CSV table of C-alpha atoms in Angstrom, one decimal:
chain,number,residue,atom,x,y,z
I,29,MET,CA,-12.7,14.1,-14.8
I,30,ASP,CA,-10.0,11.3,-14.0
I,31,LYS,CA,-12.5,8.6,-13.5
I,32,PHE,CA,-9.9,5.6,-13.2
I,33,ARG,CA,-8.1,7.9,-10.9
I,34,ILE,CA,-4.8,7.1,-13.3
I,35,ASP,CA,-3.0,10.8,-11.9
I,36,SER,CA,-3.7,9.7,-8.2
I,37,HIS,CA,-3.9,7.0,-6.2
I,38,LYS,CA,-6.2,4.7,-4.6
I,39,LEU,CA,-5.0,3.6,-1.5
I,40,MET,CA,-7.5,5.3,0.4
I,41,PHE,CA,-9.9,2.1,-0.4
I,42,HIS,CA,-7.9,-0.3,1.3
I,43,VAL,CA,-8.6,1.0,4.8
I,44,ASP,CA,-7.3,-2.1,6.4
I,45,ARG,CA,-4.2,-2.3,5.3
I,46,VAL,CA,-3.3,1.2,5.8
I,47,SER,CA,-4.3,1.0,9.3
I,48,ARG,CA,-2.6,-2.0,10.1
I,49,TRP,CA,0.7,-0.4,8.6
I,50,LEU,CA,-0.2,2.5,10.8
I,51,GLU,CA,-0.3,0.6,13.8
I,52,GLY,CA,3.4,-1.0,12.7
I,53,ALA,CA,2.2,-4.5,11.4
I,54,ASP,CA,3.8,-5.8,8.6
I,55,ILE,CA,2.0,-6.0,5.7
I,56,TYR,CA,1.4,-7.9,3.0
I,57,PRO,CA,1.0,-5.9,-0.6
I,58,ILE,CA,-1.8,-4.9,-2.0
I,59,TYR,CA,-0.4,-4.6,-5.6
I,60,ALA,CA,2.4,-6.3,-7.5
I,61,GLU,CA,4.3,-5.2,-11.0
I,62,ILE,CA,5.4,-8.6,-12.8
I,63,SER,CA,7.7,-8.9,-15.8
I,64,PRO,CA,7.1,-12.6,-17.5
I,65,SER,CA,9.4,-11.6,-20.5
I,66,GLY,CA,12.8,-9.8,-20.4
I,67,SER,CA,12.7,-9.6,-24.1
I,68,CYS,CA,11.0,-6.7,-26.4
I,69,ASN,CA,10.1,-6.5,-29.8
I,70,HIS,CA,10.1,-2.8,-29.8
I,71,ARG,CA,13.6,-0.7,-28.7
I,72,CYS,CA,11.6,2.8,-27.7
I,73,THR,CA,13.6,5.7,-27.7
I,74,TYR,CA,12.5,6.6,-24.2
I,75,CYS,CA,12.5,3.2,-22.3
I,76,GLY,CA,13.5,3.6,-18.9
I,77,LEU,CA,14.9,0.3,-18.5
I,78,ASP,CA,16.9,0.3,-21.4
I,79,TYR,CA,19.7,-0.8,-19.4
I,80,MET,CA,18.3,-4.5,-18.3
I,81,GLY,CA,19.0,-5.0,-21.5
I,82,TYR,CA,15.9,-7.1,-22.9
I,83,LYS,CA,17.4,-10.5,-22.0
I,84,PRO,CA,15.6,-13.2,-23.7
I,85,ARG,CA,14.6,-14.6,-20.4
I,86,PHE,CA,11.1,-15.7,-19.7
I,87,LEU,CA,9.8,-16.7,-15.6
I,88,ASP,CA,8.9,-20.2,-15.3
I,89,SER,CA,4.6,-20.6,-16.0
I,90,GLY,CA,4.2,-23.1,-13.4
I,91,ILE,CA,6.7,-21.8,-10.6
I,92,LEU,CA,4.7,-18.2,-11.5
I,93,LYS,CA,1.3,-20.1,-11.0
I,94,ALA,CA,2.4,-21.3,-8.0
I,95,ARG,CA,3.5,-18.4,-6.5
I,96,ILE,CA,0.5,-16.3,-8.0
I,97,SER,CA,-1.7,-18.8,-6.3
I,98,GLU,CA,0.0,-18.4,-3.0
I,99,LEU,CA,-0.2,-14.5,-3.5
I,100,GLY,CA,-3.7,-14.8,-3.9
I,101,ARG,CA,-4.0,-16.3,-0.3
I,102,LEU,CA,-1.7,-13.9,1.2
I,103,GLY,CA,-4.0,-10.9,0.3
I,104,LEU,CA,-2.2,-9.3,-3.1
I,105,LYS,CA,-5.7,-7.7,-5.1
I,106,SER,CA,-3.6,-7.1,-8.2
I,107,VAL,CA,-0.9,-7.9,-10.8
I,108,MET,CA,0.2,-5.6,-13.4
I,109,TYR,CA,1.7,-7.4,-16.1
I,110,ALA,CA,4.6,-5.5,-17.6
I,111,GLY,CA,8.5,-4.6,-17.3
I,112,GLU,CA,11.3,-4.9,-18.8
I,113,GLY,CA,10.0,-6.5,-21.9
I,114,GLU,CA,6.7,-6.8,-23.9
I,115,PRO,CA,4.3,-9.7,-21.8
I,116,PHE,CA,3.0,-11.4,-24.6
I,117,LEU,CA,5.9,-12.6,-25.8
I,118,HIS,CA,5.6,-15.4,-23.0
I,119,ARG,CA,4.1,-18.1,-24.5
I,120,ASP,CA,1.7,-18.9,-22.0
I,121,MET,CA,0.8,-15.2,-21.2
I,122,ALA,CA,-3.0,-16.3,-21.5
I,123,GLY,CA,-2.7,-19.1,-19.2
I,124,ILE,CA,-0.5,-16.7,-16.6
I,125,ILE,CA,-3.6,-14.4,-17.0
I,126,ASN,CA,-6.4,-16.4,-16.4
I,127,HIS,CA,-5.0,-18.3,-13.4
I,128,THR,CA,-3.8,-14.9,-12.4
I,129,LYS,CA,-8.1,-14.2,-12.3
I,130,THR,CA,-9.1,-17.6,-10.7
I,131,SER,CA,-6.7,-17.0,-8.0
I,132,GLY,CA,-8.8,-14.0,-7.2
I,133,ILE,CA,-6.4,-11.1,-8.2
I,134,ASP,CA,-7.2,-8.7,-10.3
I,135,VAL,CA,-5.4,-8.5,-13.2
I,136,ALA,CA,-3.5,-5.4,-15.3
I,137,VAL,CA,-1.4,-5.5,-18.7
I,138,THR,CA,0.6,-3.1,-20.2
I,139,SER,CA,1.9,-4.1,-24.1
I,140,ASN,CA,2.7,-2.8,-27.0
I,141,GLY,CA,0.1,-4.7,-28.5
I,142,VAL,CA,1.7,-6.0,-31.9
I,143,LEU,CA,0.9,-9.8,-30.5
I,144,PHE,CA,-2.6,-8.9,-29.0
I,145,ASP,CA,-4.4,-10.6,-31.6
I,146,GLU,CA,-8.2,-11.9,-32.2
I,147,ASP,CA,-7.0,-14.8,-30.5
I,148,THR,CA,-5.6,-13.5,-27.7
I,149,ALA,CA,-8.3,-10.8,-26.5
I,150,ALA,CA,-10.5,-13.7,-26.8
I,151,GLN,CA,-8.5,-16.4,-24.9
I,152,THR,CA,-7.8,-13.3,-22.0
I,153,LEU,CA,-10.4,-10.3,-21.8
I,154,GLY,CA,-12.2,-12.1,-20.0
I,155,SER,CA,-10.1,-12.3,-17.0
I,156,ILE,CA,-8.6,-8.4,-17.5
I,157,THR,CA,-9.6,-5.6,-15.0
I,158,TRP,CA,-7.7,-3.5,-17.7
I,159,ILE,CA,-5.1,-3.4,-20.6
I,160,LYS,CA,-2.8,-0.6,-22.0
I,161,PHE,CA,-1.4,0.0,-24.6
I,162,SER,CA,1.3,1.7,-25.9
I,163,VAL,CA,1.2,4.0,-28.8
I,164,ASN,CA,3.4,6.6,-28.7
I,165,ALA,CA,2.5,8.6,-32.2
I,166,GLY,CA,-0.7,9.9,-34.1
I,167,THR,CA,1.4,8.7,-37.5
I,168,LYS,CA,2.8,5.4,-38.1
I,169,GLU,CA,6.2,7.7,-39.3
I,170,THR,CA,6.5,8.7,-36.2
I,171,TYR,CA,5.6,5.6,-34.7
I,172,ALA,CA,8.1,3.8,-36.1
I,173,LYS,CA,10.7,6.5,-35.2
I,174,ILE,CA,10.1,6.4,-31.1
I,175,HIS,CA,8.9,2.7,-30.9
I,176,GLY,CA,12.1,1.0,-33.1
I,177,THR,CA,10.0,-0.8,-35.5
I,178,ARG,CA,8.6,-1.2,-38.5
I,179,ALA,CA,5.8,1.2,-39.8
I,180,GLU,CA,3.3,-1.4,-40.4
I,181,ASP,CA,3.4,-1.7,-36.6
I,182,PHE,CA,1.3,0.7,-36.0
I,183,ASP,CA,-1.9,-0.3,-38.4
I,184,ARG,CA,-1.6,-3.8,-36.9
I,185,VAL,CA,-1.7,-2.1,-33.2
I,186,MET,CA,-4.6,-0.1,-34.1
I,187,THR,CA,-6.3,-3.0,-35.5
I,188,ASN,CA,-5.7,-5.2,-32.9
I,189,ILE,CA,-7.2,-2.7,-30.4
I,190,GLN,CA,-10.5,-2.4,-32.4
I,191,ASN,CA,-10.8,-5.8,-32.6
I,192,ALA,CA,-9.8,-6.2,-29.0
I,193,ALA,CA,-13.1,-3.6,-28.3
I,194,ASP,CA,-15.4,-5.5,-30.6
I,195,ILE,CA,-15.2,-8.5,-28.9
I,196,ARG,CA,-14.8,-7.3,-25.3
I,197,ASN,CA,-18.3,-5.6,-26.6
I,198,ARG,CA,-19.5,-8.1,-28.0
I,199,LEU,CA,-18.9,-10.7,-25.1
I,200,SER,CA,-20.4,-8.1,-22.6
I,201,MET,CA,-16.7,-8.7,-21.3
I,202,PRO,CA,-15.5,-6.4,-18.1
I,203,ALA,CA,-12.1,-5.6,-19.6
I,204,THR,CA,-11.1,-1.8,-19.5
I,205,ILE,CA,-9.3,-0.8,-22.8
I,206,GLY,CA,-6.9,1.8,-22.6
I,207,MET,CA,-4.2,3.5,-24.7
I,208,GLN,CA,-1.1,5.3,-23.5
I,209,MET,CA,1.3,8.2,-25.1
I,210,VAL,CA,4.5,9.2,-23.4
I,211,LEU,CA,4.8,12.6,-24.4
I,212,LEU,CA,7.9,13.9,-26.5
I,213,PRO,CA,9.0,16.5,-28.6
I,214,GLU,CA,9.0,14.5,-31.5
I,215,ASN,CA,5.0,13.4,-30.7
I,216,ALA,CA,3.3,16.6,-28.9
I,217,SER,CA,2.1,17.5,-32.4
I,218,GLU,CA,0.2,13.9,-32.5
I,219,ALA,CA,-1.4,13.9,-29.6
I,220,VAL,CA,-5.0,15.2,-30.8
I,221,THR,CA,-4.6,12.8,-33.8
I,222,LEU,CA,-3.7,9.9,-31.3
I,223,ALA,CA,-6.8,10.6,-29.1
I,224,LEU,CA,-9.2,11.1,-32.1
I,225,LEU,CA,-7.9,7.4,-33.9
I,226,ALA,CA,-8.3,5.7,-30.3
I,227,LYS,CA,-11.7,6.9,-29.5
I,228,GLU,CA,-12.6,5.7,-33.4
I,229,ALA,CA,-11.2,2.1,-32.3
I,230,GLY,CA,-13.3,1.7,-29.5
I,231,ALA,CA,-10.8,2.8,-26.4
I,232,ASP,CA,-12.2,3.4,-23.6
I,233,TYR,CA,-9.6,5.6,-22.4
I,234,LEU,CA,-6.1,7.4,-23.4
I,235,VAL,CA,-3.5,8.5,-21.3
I,236,ILE,CA,-1.2,11.4,-22.1
I,237,LYS,CA,2.1,11.1,-19.6
I,238,PRO,CA,5.1,13.1,-19.2
I,239,TYR,CA,8.5,11.5,-19.5
I,240,SER,CA,10.3,10.6,-16.2
I,241,GLN,CA,14.0,9.7,-16.4
I,242,HIS,CA,15.3,6.5,-15.1
I,243,PRO,CA,18.0,7.2,-12.9
I,244,ARG,CA,20.0,4.1,-14.7
I,245,SER,CA,18.5,4.2,-17.9
I,246,ILE,CA,21.2,5.1,-20.6
I,247,THR,CA,19.0,7.2,-22.8
I,248,ARG,CA,19.4,11.0,-21.7
I,249,ARG,CA,17.9,12.5,-24.7
I,250,TYR,CA,14.7,13.5,-22.9
I,251,ASP,CA,16.2,14.7,-19.5
I,252,ALA,CA,15.0,18.0,-19.3
I,253,ILE,CA,11.4,18.2,-21.2
I,254,ASP,CA,9.7,21.3,-20.4
I,255,TYR,CA,6.2,20.4,-20.0
I,256,ARG,CA,4.9,23.9,-19.8
I,257,GLU,CA,4.6,24.7,-23.7
I,258,HIS,CA,2.4,21.9,-23.7
I,259,TYR,CA,-0.6,23.0,-21.0
I,260,ASN,CA,-2.1,24.6,-23.9
I,261,LEU,CA,-3.2,20.7,-25.3
I,262,ALA,CA,-5.1,20.4,-22.0
I,263,ASP,CA,-8.0,22.2,-23.5
I,264,GLU,CA,-7.7,20.4,-26.8
I,265,LEU,CA,-7.9,17.1,-25.8
I,266,GLN,CA,-10.5,17.2,-23.2
I,267,LYS,CA,-12.8,18.9,-26.1
I,268,ILE,CA,-12.5,14.8,-27.5
I,269,SER,CA,-14.1,13.1,-23.9
I,270,ASP,CA,-17.6,12.6,-23.9
I,271,GLY,CA,-19.4,10.5,-21.7
I,272,ARG,CA,-18.0,6.9,-23.3
I,273,PHE,CA,-14.4,7.8,-24.5
I,274,GLN,CA,-11.7,9.9,-21.9
I,275,VAL,CA,-8.7,11.8,-22.4
I,276,VAL,CA,-6.3,11.7,-19.3
I,277,PHE,CA,-3.8,14.6,-20.1
I,278,ARG,CA,-1.6,14.0,-16.8
I,279,GLN,CA,-1.3,17.7,-16.2
I,280,GLU,CA,-0.7,17.5,-12.2
I,281,THR,CA,2.1,15.1,-13.0
I,282,MET,CA,3.8,17.5,-15.4
I,283,LYS,CA,3.8,20.3,-12.7
I,284,LYS,CA,5.4,17.6,-10.3
I,285,LEU,CA,9.1,17.8,-12.4
I,286,GLU,CA,9.0,21.4,-11.9
I,287,GLN,CA,8.7,20.9,-8.0
I,288,ASP,CA,12.1,21.4,-6.1
I,289,ARG,CA,11.6,18.8,-3.2
I,290,LYS,CA,8.8,16.5,-2.4
I,291,PRO,CA,6.8,17.1,0.9
I,292,TYR,CA,8.1,13.1,2.0
I,293,GLU,CA,11.8,12.6,3.4
I,294,LYS,CA,11.6,8.7,3.4
I,295,CYS,CA,9.5,6.2,0.9
I,296,MET,CA,6.8,4.5,3.3
I,297,ALA,CA,5.2,2.7,0.0
I,298,LEU,CA,7.4,-0.5,-0.2
I,299,GLN,CA,5.0,-2.0,2.3
I,300,PHE,CA,2.2,-1.8,-0.4
I,301,TRP,CA,3.8,-3.2,-3.8
I,302,THR,CA,6.1,-5.3,-4.8
I,303,TYR,CA,8.4,-6.2,-8.3
I,304,ILE,CA,9.1,-9.4,-9.3
I,305,ASP,CA,11.3,-9.1,-12.7
I,306,ALA,CA,11.7,-11.7,-16.0
I,307,GLY,CA,14.9,-13.4,-14.2
I,308,ALA,CA,12.5,-14.6,-11.2
I,309,ALA,CA,13.9,-12.1,-8.8
I,310,VAL,CA,11.6,-10.3,-6.1
I,311,TRP,CA,12.5,-6.6,-5.7
I,312,ALA,CA,11.3,-4.1,-3.5
I,313,CYS,CA,11.0,-1.0,-6.0
I,314,SER,CA,11.3,-1.4,-9.9
I,315,ALA,CA,13.2,2.0,-9.6
I,316,TYR,CA,16.0,-0.3,-8.6
I,317,LEU,CA,16.6,-3.0,-10.4
I,318,GLY,CA,19.9,-4.4,-10.6
I,319,ASP,CA,21.0,-2.5,-7.3
I,320,GLU,CA,21.0,-5.6,-5.0
I,321,ARG,CA,20.5,-3.1,-2.2
I,322,PHE,CA,16.8,-3.7,-3.2
I,323,LEU,CA,16.7,-7.4,-3.9
I,324,LEU,CA,14.4,-9.4,-1.6
I,325,GLY,CA,14.9,-13.0,-3.2
I,326,ASP,CA,14.0,-15.5,-6.1
I,327,ILE,CA,10.6,-17.2,-6.7
I,328,ASN,CA,12.4,-19.8,-8.2
I,329,SER,CA,14.3,-21.0,-4.9
I,330,SER,CA,11.6,-19.7,-2.3
I,331,SER,CA,8.1,-19.2,-1.9
I,332,PHE,CA,6.5,-15.6,-1.4
I,333,GLU,CA,6.0,-15.6,1.7
I,334,ASP,CA,9.3,-16.8,2.9
I,335,ILE,CA,11.4,-13.8,0.7
I,336,TRP,CA,8.6,-11.4,2.6
I,337,LYS,CA,9.0,-12.4,6.2
I,338,GLY,CA,13.0,-13.5,5.1
I,339,GLU,CA,15.8,-11.2,7.0
I,340,GLN,CA,17.0,-10.1,3.4
I,341,ARG,CA,14.0,-8.0,3.3
I,342,LYS,CA,14.2,-6.8,6.6
I,343,LYS,CA,17.5,-5.6,5.7
I,344,VAL,CA,16.3,-3.7,2.7
I,345,MET,CA,13.8,-2.3,4.5
I,346,ALA,CA,15.8,-0.5,7.2
I,347,PHE,CA,18.1,0.3,4.5
I,348,VAL,CA,14.9,2.0,2.7
I,349,SER,CA,13.9,3.7,6.0
I,350,ASP,CA,17.1,4.4,7.7
I,351,SER,CA,19.5,5.5,4.9
I,352,LEU,CA,18.4,6.0,1.7
I,353,ASP,CA,18.1,9.0,0.4
I,354,ILE,CA,15.1,9.6,-2.3
I,355,SER,CA,16.6,12.7,-4.3
I,356,GLY,CA,18.4,9.7,-6.1
I,357,CYS,CA,15.1,8.4,-7.0
I,358,ARG,CA,13.2,8.6,-10.1
I,359,ASP,CA,10.8,11.7,-10.4
I,360,ASN,CA,7.1,10.7,-10.4
I,361,CYS,CA,7.9,7.6,-9.7
I,362,ARG,CA,5.2,4.7,-9.2
I,363,MET,CA,4.3,5.6,-5.9
I,364,ASP,CA,4.8,9.1,-5.4
I,365,GLU,CA,1.3,9.9,-4.8
I,366,VAL,CA,1.1,6.7,-2.8
I,367,ASN,CA,3.9,8.4,-0.4
I,368,ARG,CA,1.9,12.0,-0.4
I,369,TYR,CA,-1.0,9.9,0.9
I,370,LEU,CA,0.9,8.2,3.6
I,371,TYR,CA,3.0,11.5,4.4
I,372,GLU,CA,-0.1,13.3,4.8
I,373,LEU,CA,-1.3,10.8,7.2
I,374,LYS,CA,1.6,10.4,9.4
I,375,ASN,CA,1.2,14.4,9.6
I,376,PRO,CA,-1.3,15.3,9.4
I,377,SER,CA,-2.5,19.3,9.0
I,378,ALA,CA,-3.8,21.1,11.8
I,379,HIS,CA,-7.9,21.3,12.4
I,380,VAL,CA,-8.2,17.7,10.9
I,381,ASN,CA,-10.8,16.8,13.5
I,382,PHE,CA,-12.8,19.4,11.9
I,383,ILE,CA,-14.2,17.1,8.7
């Protein structure tokens, strides 16, 4: 069982916000993704945001913290720090994480884990709801090839994860520590190996997820992976799960890649989330970074409230509602399950009153 609902969504737990949206209200987002750093210390072969160029740009810490405080007041519930680069390349990442938590916002981080040493873990785990480490192989040799880095980084990351779990347990911190593998032809034979290593390191879960081709990414080498030949991994991986550790094999997400079309024809999810890139630009959707049709504003020059209530966002939302052809969107995009849920609310099946 996927107790974290990683292969699903959680919007149904935000009844008030969804109800206001159904009534036509212009709501503030529940969730944001923020990229503190454009730089990255890895060059992963599957990187969907390779077209962003790994630019050495970093969000201004003071401005970001001010906007985070504002977002907390406006009702934002959660932030995931991830994006174009490695979050912990930002020199004030620990301060940003802790400020986010004190602003009343739940914090998540997706990282390659190389820089998440014991000091960083001790400083931040008390404020983090969950942190997920991208580890895309079960051996250092395959890891180096996929991550575009030195083989020694594999051992360093696994040590960092084990140290983080030890610190979390010793200090009774609430953070959930996870790992993630994007399933590729090069690493499929190492999925079980990685699951055993993750369990031994003290992680709470390992996610095995499919690759999804980003429409704008440079790399096309994984564009036509057939995941049906890997479904047999589900049973083998499930044997490793127990009461403490869980492997989440995202088979339902893999199956959706085989479908010809989505049940919905319009994206309805953009009211519920937002994305801020490492250059301080606010976007309606992370699949369209760099496409000015989705650009909402800039947090360096405007408050988030002014951006969200501004004329530019109204134009973007009208375009998404009236003109966007979602067949050009990323398969299995971040908001796909949310869109499926919202579509069903808007288009209920027969006999819904017979609960």
